[in-house]
Tab-separated table of C-alpha atoms and ligand atoms in Angstrom:
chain	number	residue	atom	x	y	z
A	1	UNK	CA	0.000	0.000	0.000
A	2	UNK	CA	0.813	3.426	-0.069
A	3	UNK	CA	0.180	7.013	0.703
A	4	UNK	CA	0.871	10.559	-0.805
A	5	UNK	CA	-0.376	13.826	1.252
A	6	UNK	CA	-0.333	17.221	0.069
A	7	UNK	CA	2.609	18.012	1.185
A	8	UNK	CA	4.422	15.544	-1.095
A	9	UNK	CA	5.064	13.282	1.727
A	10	UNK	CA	5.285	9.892	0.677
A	11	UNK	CA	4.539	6.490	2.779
A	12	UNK	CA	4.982	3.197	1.438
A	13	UNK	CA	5.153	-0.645	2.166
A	14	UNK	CA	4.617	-4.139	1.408
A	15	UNK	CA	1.200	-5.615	3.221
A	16	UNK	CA	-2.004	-4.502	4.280
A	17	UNK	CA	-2.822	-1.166	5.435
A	18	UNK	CA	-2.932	-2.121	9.067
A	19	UNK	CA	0.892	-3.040	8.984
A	20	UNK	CA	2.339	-0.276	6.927
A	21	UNK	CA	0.189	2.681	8.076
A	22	UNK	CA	1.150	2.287	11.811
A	23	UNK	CA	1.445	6.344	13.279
A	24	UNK	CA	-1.458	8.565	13.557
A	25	UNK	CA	0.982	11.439	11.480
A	26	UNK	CA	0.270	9.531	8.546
A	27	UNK	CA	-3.672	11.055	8.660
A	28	UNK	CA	-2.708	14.350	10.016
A	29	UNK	CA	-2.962	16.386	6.827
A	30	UNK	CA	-5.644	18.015	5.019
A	31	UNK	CA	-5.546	16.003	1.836
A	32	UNK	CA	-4.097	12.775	0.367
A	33	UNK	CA	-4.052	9.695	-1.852
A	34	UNK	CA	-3.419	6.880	-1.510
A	35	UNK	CA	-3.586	2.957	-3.011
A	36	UNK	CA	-3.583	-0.404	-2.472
A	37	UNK	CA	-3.327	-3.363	-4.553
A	38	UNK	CA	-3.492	-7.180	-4.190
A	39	UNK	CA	-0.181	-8.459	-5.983
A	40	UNK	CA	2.579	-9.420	-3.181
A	41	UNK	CA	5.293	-9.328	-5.538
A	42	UNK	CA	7.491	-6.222	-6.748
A	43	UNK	CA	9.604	-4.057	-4.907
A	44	UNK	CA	8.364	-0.238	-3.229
A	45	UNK	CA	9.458	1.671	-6.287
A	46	UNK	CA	6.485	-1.098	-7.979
A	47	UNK	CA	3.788	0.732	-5.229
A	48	UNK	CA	1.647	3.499	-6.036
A	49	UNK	CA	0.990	6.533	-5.832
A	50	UNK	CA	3.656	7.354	-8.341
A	51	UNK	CA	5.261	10.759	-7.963
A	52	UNK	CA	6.449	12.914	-10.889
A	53	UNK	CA	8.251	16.263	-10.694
A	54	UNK	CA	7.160	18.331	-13.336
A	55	UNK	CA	7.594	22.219	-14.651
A	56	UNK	CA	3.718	22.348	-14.297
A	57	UNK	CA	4.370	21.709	-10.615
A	58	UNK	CA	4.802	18.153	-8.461
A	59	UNK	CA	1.967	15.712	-9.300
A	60	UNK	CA	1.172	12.452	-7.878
A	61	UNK	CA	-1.044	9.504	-9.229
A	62	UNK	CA	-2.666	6.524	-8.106
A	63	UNK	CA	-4.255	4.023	-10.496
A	64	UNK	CA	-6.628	1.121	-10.738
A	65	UNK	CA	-7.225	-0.233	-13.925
A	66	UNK	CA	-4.752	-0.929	-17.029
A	67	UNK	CA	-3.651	0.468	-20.124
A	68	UNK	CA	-4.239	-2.169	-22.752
A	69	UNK	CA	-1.695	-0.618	-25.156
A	70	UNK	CA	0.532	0.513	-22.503
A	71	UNK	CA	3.720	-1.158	-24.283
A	72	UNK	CA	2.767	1.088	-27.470
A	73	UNK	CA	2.637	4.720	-24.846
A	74	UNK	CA	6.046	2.958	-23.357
A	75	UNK	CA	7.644	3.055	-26.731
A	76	UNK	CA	6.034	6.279	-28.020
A	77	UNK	CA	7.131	8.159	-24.865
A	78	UNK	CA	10.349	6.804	-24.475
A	79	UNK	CA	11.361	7.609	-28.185
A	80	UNK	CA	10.860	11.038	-26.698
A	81	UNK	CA	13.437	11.417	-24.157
A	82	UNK	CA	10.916	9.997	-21.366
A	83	UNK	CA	12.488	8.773	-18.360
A	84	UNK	CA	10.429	6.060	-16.686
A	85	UNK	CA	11.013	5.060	-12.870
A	86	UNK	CA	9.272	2.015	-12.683
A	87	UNK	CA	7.413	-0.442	-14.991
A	88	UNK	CA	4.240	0.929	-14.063
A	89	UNK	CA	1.636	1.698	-16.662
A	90	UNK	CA	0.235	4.622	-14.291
A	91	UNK	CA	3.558	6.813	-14.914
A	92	UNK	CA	2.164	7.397	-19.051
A	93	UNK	CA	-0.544	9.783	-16.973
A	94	UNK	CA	2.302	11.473	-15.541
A	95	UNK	CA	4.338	11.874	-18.743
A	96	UNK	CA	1.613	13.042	-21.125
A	97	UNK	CA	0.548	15.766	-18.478
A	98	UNK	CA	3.781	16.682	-18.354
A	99	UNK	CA	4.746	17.407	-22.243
A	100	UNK	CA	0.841	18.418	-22.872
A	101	UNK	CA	0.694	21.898	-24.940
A	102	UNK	CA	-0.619	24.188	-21.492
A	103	UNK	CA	1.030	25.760	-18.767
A	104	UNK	CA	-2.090	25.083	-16.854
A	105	UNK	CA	-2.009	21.822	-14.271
A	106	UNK	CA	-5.706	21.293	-14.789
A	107	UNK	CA	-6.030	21.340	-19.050
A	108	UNK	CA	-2.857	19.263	-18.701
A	109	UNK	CA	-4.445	16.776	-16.719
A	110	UNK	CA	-7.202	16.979	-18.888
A	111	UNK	CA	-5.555	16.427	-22.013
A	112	UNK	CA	-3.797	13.446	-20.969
A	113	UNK	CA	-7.095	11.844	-19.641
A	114	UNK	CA	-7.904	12.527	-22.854
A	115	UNK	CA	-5.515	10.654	-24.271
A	116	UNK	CA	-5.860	7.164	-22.961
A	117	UNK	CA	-9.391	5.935	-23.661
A	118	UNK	CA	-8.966	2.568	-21.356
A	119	UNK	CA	-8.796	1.238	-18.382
A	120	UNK	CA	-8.783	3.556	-15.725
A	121	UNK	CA	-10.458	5.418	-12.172
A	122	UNK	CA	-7.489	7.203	-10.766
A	123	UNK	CA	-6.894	9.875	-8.183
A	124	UNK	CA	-4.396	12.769	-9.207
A	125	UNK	CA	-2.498	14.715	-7.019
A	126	UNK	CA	-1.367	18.536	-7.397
A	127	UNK	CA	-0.251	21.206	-5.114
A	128	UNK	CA	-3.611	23.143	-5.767
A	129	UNK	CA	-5.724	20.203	-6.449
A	130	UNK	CA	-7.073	16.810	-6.280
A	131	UNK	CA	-8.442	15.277	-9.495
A	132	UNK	CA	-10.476	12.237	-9.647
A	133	UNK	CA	-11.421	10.433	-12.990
A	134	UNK	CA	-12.871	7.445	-15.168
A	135	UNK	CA	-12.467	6.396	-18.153
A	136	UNK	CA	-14.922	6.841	-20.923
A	137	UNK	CA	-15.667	3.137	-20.589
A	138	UNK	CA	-16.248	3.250	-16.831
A	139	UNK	CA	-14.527	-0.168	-16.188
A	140	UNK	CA	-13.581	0.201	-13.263
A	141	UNK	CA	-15.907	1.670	-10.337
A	142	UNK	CA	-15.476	5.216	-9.117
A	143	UNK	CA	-17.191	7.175	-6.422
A	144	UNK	CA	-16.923	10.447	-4.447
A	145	UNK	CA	-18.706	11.353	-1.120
A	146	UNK	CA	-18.780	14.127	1.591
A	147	UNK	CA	-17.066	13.605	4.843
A	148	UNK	CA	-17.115	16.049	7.593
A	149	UNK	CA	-16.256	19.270	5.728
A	150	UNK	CA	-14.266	17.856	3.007
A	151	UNK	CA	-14.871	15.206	0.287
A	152	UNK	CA	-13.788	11.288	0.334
A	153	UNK	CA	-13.274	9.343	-2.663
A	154	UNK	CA	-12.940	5.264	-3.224
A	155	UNK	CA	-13.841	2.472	-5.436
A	156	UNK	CA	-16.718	1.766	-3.656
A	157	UNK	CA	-19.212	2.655	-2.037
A	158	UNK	CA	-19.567	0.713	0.603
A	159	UNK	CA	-15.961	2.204	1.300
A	160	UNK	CA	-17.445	5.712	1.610
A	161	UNK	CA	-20.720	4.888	3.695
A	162	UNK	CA	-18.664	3.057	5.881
A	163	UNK	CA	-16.870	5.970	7.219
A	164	UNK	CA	-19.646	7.905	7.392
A	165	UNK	CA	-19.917	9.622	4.126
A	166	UNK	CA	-23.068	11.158	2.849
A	167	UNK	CA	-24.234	12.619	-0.564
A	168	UNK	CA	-21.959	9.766	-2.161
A	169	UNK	CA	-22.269	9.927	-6.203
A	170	UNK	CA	-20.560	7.526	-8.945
A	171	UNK	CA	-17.798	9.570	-10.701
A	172	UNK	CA	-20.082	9.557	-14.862
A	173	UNK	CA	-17.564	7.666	-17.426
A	174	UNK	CA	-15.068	10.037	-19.636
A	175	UNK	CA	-15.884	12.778	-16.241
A	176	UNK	CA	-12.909	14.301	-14.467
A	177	UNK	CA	-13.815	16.102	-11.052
A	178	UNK	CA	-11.226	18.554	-9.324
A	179	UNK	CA	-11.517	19.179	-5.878
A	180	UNK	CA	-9.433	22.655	-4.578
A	181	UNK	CA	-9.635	25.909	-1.962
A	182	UNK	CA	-12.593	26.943	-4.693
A	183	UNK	CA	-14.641	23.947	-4.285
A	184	UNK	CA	-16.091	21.000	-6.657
A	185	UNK	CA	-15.342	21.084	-10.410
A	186	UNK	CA	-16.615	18.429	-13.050
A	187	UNK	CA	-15.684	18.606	-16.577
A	188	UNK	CA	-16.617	15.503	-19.210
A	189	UNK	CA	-13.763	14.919	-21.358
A	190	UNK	CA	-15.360	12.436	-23.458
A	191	UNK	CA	-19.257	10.513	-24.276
A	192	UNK	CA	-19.379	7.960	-21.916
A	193	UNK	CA	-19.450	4.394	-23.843
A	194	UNK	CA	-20.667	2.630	-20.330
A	195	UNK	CA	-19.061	-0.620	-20.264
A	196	UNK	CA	-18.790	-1.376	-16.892
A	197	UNK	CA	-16.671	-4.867	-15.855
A	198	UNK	CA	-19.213	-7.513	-14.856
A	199	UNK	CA	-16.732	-9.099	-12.688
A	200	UNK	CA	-17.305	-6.431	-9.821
A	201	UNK	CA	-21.027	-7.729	-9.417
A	202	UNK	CA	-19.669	-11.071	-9.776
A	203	UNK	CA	-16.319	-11.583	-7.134
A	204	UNK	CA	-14.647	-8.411	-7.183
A	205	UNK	CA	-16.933	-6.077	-5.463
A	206	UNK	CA	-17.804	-6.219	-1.796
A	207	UNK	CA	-21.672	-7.601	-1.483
A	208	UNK	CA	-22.822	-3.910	-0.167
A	209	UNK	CA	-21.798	-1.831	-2.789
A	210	UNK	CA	-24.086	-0.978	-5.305
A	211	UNK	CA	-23.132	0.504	-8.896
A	212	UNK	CA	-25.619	2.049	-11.373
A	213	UNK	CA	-28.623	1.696	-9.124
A	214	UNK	CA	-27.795	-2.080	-8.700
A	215	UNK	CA	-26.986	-3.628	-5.203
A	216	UNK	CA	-23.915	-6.241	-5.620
A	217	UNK	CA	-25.574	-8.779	-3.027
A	218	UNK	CA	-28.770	-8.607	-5.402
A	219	UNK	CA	-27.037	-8.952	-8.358
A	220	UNK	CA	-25.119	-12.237	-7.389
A	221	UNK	CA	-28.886	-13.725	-5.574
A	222	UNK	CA	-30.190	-13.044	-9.097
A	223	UNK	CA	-27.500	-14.784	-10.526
A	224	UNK	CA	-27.630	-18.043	-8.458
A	225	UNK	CA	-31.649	-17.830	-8.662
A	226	UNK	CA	-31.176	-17.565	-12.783
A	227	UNK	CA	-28.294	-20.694	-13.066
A	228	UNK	CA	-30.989	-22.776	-11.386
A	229	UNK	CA	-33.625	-22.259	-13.864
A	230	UNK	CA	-30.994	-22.822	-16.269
A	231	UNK	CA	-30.370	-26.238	-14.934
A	232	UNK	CA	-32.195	-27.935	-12.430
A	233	UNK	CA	-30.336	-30.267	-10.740
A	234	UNK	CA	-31.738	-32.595	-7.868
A	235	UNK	CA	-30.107	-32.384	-4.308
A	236	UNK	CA	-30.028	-32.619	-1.167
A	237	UNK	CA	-28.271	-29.252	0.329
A	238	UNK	CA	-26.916	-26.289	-1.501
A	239	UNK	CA	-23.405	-25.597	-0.026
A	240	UNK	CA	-21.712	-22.108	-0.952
A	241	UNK	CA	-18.265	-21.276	-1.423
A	242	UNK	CA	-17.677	-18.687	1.472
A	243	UNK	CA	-17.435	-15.805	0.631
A	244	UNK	CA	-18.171	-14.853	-2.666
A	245	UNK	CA	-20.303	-17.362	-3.705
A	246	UNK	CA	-22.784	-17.112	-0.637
A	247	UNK	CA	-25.127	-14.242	-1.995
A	248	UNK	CA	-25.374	-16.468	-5.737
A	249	UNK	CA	-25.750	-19.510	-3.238
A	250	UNK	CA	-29.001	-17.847	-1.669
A	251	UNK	CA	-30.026	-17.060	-4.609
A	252	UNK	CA	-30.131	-20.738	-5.892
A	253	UNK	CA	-31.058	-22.388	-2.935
A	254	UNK	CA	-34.452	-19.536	-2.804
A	255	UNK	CA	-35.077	-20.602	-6.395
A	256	UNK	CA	-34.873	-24.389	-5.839
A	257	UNK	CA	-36.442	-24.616	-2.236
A	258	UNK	CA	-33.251	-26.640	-2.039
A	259	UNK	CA	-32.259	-26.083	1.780
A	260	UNK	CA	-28.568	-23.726	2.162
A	261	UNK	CA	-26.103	-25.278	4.721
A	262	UNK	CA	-22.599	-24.286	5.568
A	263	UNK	CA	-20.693	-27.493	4.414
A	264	UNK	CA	-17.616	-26.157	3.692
A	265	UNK	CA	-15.998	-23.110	6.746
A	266	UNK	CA	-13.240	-21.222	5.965
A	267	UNK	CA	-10.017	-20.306	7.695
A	268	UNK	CA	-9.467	-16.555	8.027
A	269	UNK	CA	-6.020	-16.951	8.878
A	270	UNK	CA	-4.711	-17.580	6.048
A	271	UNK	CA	-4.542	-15.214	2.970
A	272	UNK	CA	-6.245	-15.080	-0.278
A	273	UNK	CA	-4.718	-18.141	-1.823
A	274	UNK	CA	-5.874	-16.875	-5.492
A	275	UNK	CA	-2.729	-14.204	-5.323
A	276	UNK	CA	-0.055	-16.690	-3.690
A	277	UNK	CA	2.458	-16.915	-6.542
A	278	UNK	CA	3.144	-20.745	-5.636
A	279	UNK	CA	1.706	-23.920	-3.696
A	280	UNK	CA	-1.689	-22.929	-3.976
A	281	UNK	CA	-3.414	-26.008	-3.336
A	282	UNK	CA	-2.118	-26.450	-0.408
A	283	UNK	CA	-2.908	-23.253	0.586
A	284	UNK	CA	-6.898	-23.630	-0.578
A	285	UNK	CA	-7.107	-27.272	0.983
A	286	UNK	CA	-5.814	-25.975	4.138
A	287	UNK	CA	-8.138	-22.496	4.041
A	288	UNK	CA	-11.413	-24.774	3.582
A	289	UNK	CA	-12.528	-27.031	6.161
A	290	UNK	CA	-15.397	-29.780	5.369
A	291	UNK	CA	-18.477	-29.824	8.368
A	292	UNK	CA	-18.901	-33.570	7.769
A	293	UNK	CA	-21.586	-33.790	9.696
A	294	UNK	CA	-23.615	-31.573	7.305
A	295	UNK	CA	-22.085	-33.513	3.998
A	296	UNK	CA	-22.090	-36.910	4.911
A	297	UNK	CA	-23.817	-38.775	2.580
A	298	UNK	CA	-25.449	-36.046	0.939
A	299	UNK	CA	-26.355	-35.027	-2.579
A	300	UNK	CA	-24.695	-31.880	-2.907
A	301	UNK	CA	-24.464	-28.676	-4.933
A	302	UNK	CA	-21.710	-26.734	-4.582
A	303	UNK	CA	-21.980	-23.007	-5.528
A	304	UNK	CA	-19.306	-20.819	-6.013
A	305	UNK	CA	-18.743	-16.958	-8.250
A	306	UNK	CA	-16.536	-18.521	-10.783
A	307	UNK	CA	-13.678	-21.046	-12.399
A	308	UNK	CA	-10.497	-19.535	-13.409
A	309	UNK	CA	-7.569	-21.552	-13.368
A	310	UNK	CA	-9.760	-24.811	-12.023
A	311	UNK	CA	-7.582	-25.245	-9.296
A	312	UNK	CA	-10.214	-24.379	-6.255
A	313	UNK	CA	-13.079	-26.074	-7.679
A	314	UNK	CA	-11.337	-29.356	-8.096
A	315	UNK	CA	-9.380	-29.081	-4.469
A	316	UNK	CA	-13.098	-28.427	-3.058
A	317	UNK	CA	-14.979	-31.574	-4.965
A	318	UNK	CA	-12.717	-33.525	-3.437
A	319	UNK	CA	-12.533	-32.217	0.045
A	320	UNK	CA	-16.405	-32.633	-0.090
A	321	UNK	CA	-16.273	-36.431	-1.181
A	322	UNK	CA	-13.909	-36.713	1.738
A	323	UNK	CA	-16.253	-35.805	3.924
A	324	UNK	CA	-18.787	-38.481	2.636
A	325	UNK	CA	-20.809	-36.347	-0.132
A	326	UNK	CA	-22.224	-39.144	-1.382
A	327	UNK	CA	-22.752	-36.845	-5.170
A	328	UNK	CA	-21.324	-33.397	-5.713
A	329	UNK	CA	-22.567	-31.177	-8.015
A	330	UNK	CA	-20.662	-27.927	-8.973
A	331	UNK	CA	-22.810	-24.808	-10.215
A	332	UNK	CA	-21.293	-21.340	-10.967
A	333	UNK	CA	-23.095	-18.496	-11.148
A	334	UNK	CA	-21.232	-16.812	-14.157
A	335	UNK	CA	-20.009	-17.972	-17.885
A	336	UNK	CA	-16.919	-19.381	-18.301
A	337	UNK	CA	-13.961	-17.293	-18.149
A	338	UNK	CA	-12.182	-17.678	-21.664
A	339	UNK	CA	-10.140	-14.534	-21.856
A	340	UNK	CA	-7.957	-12.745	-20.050
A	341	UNK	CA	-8.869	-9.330	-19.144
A	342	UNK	CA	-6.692	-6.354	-20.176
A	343	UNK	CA	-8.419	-3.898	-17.978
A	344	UNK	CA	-6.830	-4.409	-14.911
A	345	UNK	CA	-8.579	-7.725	-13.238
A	346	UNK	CA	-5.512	-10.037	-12.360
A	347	UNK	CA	-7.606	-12.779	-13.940
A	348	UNK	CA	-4.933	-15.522	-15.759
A	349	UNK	CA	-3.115	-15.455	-18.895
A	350	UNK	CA	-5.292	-17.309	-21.796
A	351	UNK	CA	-3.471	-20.637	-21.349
A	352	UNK	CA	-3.833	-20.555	-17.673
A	353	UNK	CA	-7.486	-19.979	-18.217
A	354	UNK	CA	-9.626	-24.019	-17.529
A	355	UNK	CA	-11.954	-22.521	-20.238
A	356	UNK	CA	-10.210	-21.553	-22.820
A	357	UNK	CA	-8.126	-24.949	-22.916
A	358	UNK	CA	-11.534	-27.012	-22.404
A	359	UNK	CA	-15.299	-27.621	-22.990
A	360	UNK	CA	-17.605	-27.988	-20.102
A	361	UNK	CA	-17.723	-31.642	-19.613
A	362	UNK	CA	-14.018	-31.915	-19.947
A	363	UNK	CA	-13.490	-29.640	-16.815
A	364	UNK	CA	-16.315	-31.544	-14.870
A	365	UNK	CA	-14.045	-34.217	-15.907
A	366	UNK	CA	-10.830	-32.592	-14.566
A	367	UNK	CA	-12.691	-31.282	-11.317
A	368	UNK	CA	-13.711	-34.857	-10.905
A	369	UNK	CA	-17.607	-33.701	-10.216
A	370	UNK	CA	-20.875	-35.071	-11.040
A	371	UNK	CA	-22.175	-32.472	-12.784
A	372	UNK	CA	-21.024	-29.087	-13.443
A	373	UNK	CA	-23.071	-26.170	-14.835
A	374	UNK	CA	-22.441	-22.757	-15.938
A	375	UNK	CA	-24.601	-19.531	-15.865
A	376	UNK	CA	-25.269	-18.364	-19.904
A	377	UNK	CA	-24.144	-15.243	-20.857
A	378	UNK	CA	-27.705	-14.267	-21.825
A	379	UNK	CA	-28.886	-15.058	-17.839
A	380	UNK	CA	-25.651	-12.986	-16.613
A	381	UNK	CA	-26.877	-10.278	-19.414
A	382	UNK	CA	-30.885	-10.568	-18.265
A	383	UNK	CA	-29.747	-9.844	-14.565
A	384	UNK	CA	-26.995	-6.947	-15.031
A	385	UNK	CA	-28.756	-5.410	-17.961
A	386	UNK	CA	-27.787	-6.019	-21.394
A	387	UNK	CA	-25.806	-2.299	-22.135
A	388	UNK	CA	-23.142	-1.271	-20.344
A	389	UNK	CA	-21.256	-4.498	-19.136
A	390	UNK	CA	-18.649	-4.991	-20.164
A	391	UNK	CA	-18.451	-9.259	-20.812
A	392	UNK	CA	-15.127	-9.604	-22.347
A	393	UNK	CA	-13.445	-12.123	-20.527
A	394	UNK	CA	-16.758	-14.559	-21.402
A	395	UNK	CA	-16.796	-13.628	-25.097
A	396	UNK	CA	-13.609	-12.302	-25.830
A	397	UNK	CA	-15.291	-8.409	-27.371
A	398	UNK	CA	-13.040	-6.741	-25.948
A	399	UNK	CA	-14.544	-2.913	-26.206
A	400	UNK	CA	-11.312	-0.821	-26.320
A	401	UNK	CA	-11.327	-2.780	-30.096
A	402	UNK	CA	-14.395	-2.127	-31.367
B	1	AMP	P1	-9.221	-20.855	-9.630
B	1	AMP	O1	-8.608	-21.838	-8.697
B	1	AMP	O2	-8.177	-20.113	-10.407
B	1	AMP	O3	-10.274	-21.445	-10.517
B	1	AMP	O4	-9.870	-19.728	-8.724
B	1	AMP	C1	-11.221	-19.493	-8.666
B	1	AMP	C2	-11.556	-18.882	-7.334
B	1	AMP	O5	-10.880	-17.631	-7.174
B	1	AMP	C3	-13.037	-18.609	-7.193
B	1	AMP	O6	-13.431	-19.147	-5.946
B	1	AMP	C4	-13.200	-17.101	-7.207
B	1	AMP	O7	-14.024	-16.688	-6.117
B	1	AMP	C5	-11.803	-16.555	-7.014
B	1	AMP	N1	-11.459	-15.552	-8.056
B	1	AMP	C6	-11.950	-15.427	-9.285
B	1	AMP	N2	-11.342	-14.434	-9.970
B	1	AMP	C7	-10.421	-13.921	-9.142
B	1	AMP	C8	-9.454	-12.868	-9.274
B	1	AMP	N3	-9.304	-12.191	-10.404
B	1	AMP	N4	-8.667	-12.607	-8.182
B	1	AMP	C9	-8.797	-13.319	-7.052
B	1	AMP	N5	-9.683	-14.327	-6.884
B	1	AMP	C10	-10.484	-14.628	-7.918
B	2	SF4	FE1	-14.246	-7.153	-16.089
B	2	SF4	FE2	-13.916	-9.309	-17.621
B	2	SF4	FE3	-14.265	-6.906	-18.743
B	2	SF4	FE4	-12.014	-7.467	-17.418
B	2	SF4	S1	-12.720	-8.431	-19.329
B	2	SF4	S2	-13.226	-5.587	-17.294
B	2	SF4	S3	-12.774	-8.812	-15.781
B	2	SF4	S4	-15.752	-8.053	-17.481
């Protein structure tokens, strides 16, 4: 994680917040940014906010998202004379506000938003400013709040309303908002082309945030009630797959009047084992714990968000038939992922992807289940609303190409 205040003082480390941002100093300022991200690997100079010092005065940025054609802006910039300070796609922002044609911070900024049509919400730093934009896609969520007597601004909103901030709006796609001494400023730099990821109502986003009017919890219970009218399986208990597929698990188990027990607890002491670089089944078989007493001998379906890689799905199957399942069923409450996503979800290179290597039955083969079944796209479309998703890593059109 790591932190920028106005000042231009800079604090940064490896780990969650609660072990890097250790003394109270840290908040005693009257602006800042600041970032985290979910990779462990990379060294500090890898960790965001970047800082750039500029003739149009110091600027500092912090970044979700990705630039698909990033290597293209590398080459381009560095052709120029750019110097680049780490390998960070977020530094292009930096560059092209720096060698825009104004003397003015704020067009600069502009100008290099309007640049870069993909995939980005980022927070922007300047002495006399704070600017907060999305791209005209609106990948990735964005949303600003008051707090106190100032403004907030996260990802979610959950995020904000958890702190305690009121009046909280989503930043519009292609809209840049500048908060300084003269108050609130929003200026659209380009149409929004809505194509928000699909992924956030899926795993990413926490179950109480709600984007475009649509509550993430609902979205996923819509989901699971949808994937069992697309297949109606017989069972005995509906297990979920704590704890992103519990909402999608509800969801089914409403729909089916099939009763929703906890078969499978999980061990918060140990880390997400999707971003361990190495000996991640170990790490899932030892994070989810069977109840036998609720499996044993038991026909049951297992719910969970999504496949990826295949590696979770076929640890849990057989942790499950451990435990006495006497048939287990696997149903996921989204399409199956097939392409990698260039817009800044760490989802899996192609190859790495069970999906895009394999039809359905031969992962239910490879997961060793007795059934496995998919939410359609159309279902996943029917609940989120067909425009403005973006559905790319299920049907590989990507919309930065279109
Ligand atoms: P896998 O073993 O690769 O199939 O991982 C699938 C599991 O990881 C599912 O239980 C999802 O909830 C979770 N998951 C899916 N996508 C991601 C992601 N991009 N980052 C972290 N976890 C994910
Ligand atoms: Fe989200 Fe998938 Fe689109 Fe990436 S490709 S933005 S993960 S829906």
């Amino acid at each position: 994680m790591g932190i920028v205040l106005n000042d231009f003082r800079v604090l940064k480390g490896r780990g969650m917040v609660d072990t890097v941002l250790l003394e109270e100093r840290w908040m005693e300022s009257n602006s800042g940014i600041g970032h985290v991200r979910y990779s462990t690997v990379g060294s500090t100079k890898e960790i965001q906010p970047i800082i750039a010092v500029t003739h149009k005065g110091k600027m500092a940025v912090a970044h979700n998202g990705t630039i698909p054609n990033a290597d293209d802006w590398f080459k381009h910039l560095l052709e120029r004379g750019a110097v680049f300070q780490s390998t960070i796609d977020s530094e292009i922002f930096l560059h092209l506000a720096s060698m825009a044609p104004y003397d003015d911070p704020k067009a600069s900024v502009v100008w290099a938003l309007s640049k870069i049509s993909a995939a980005y919400a980022l927070v922007w730093m300047h002495a006399d400013f704070i600017a907060v934009a999305r791209d005209p896609y609106g990948f990735r969520p964005l949303f600003i709040g008051r707090y106190k007597d100032g403004h907030v601004v996260a990802s979610e909103d959950a995020a904000l309303r958890a702190v305690g901030a009121v009046n909280v709006e989503e930043v519009a796609p292609g809209t840049v908002v500048f908060f300084s001494q003269d108050g609130i400023e929003k200026q659209r730099f380009e149409e929004s082309k809505r194509k928000f990821c699909s992924f956030e109502y899926i795993y990413f986003a926490r179950p109480d945030s709600t984007f475009s009017g649509l509550n993430v919890h609902r979205a996923r219970f819509m989901m699971g009630a949808q994937l069992y009218r697309e297949n109606r399986v017989d069972a005995d208990i509906v297990i979920p797959v704590l704890d992103s597929g519990l909402s999608g698990a509800l969801g089914f188990s409403s729909e089916s009047s099939i009763p929703l027990d906890f078969g499978l607890m999980k061990n918060r002491y140990i880390g997400r084992s999707f971003i361990m670089p190495s000996g991640r089944k170990e790490i899932v078989r030892k994070k989810l714990v069977p109840i036998r007493d609720v499996v044993k001998d038991k026909r049951v379906v297992v719910i969970d968000d999504s496949i990826v890689r295949g590696t979770t799905m076929g640890i849990i199957v057989q942790i499950l038939r451990e435990a006495g399942a006497r048939e287990v069923h696997v149903g996921i409450h989204s399409p199956p992922v097939s392409h990698p996503c260039y817009y800044g979800i760490d989802t899996a290179r192609k190859k790495e992807l069970v999906a895009s290597q394999m039809n359905i039955e031969e992962i239910r083969r490879e997961v060793k289940a007795d059934s496995l079944f998919y939410l359609s796209l159309e279902g996943l479309l029917g609940v989120l609303g067909r425009n403005g998703v973006c559905v790319a890593c299920f049907n590989g059109e990507y919309p930065h190409l279109r």
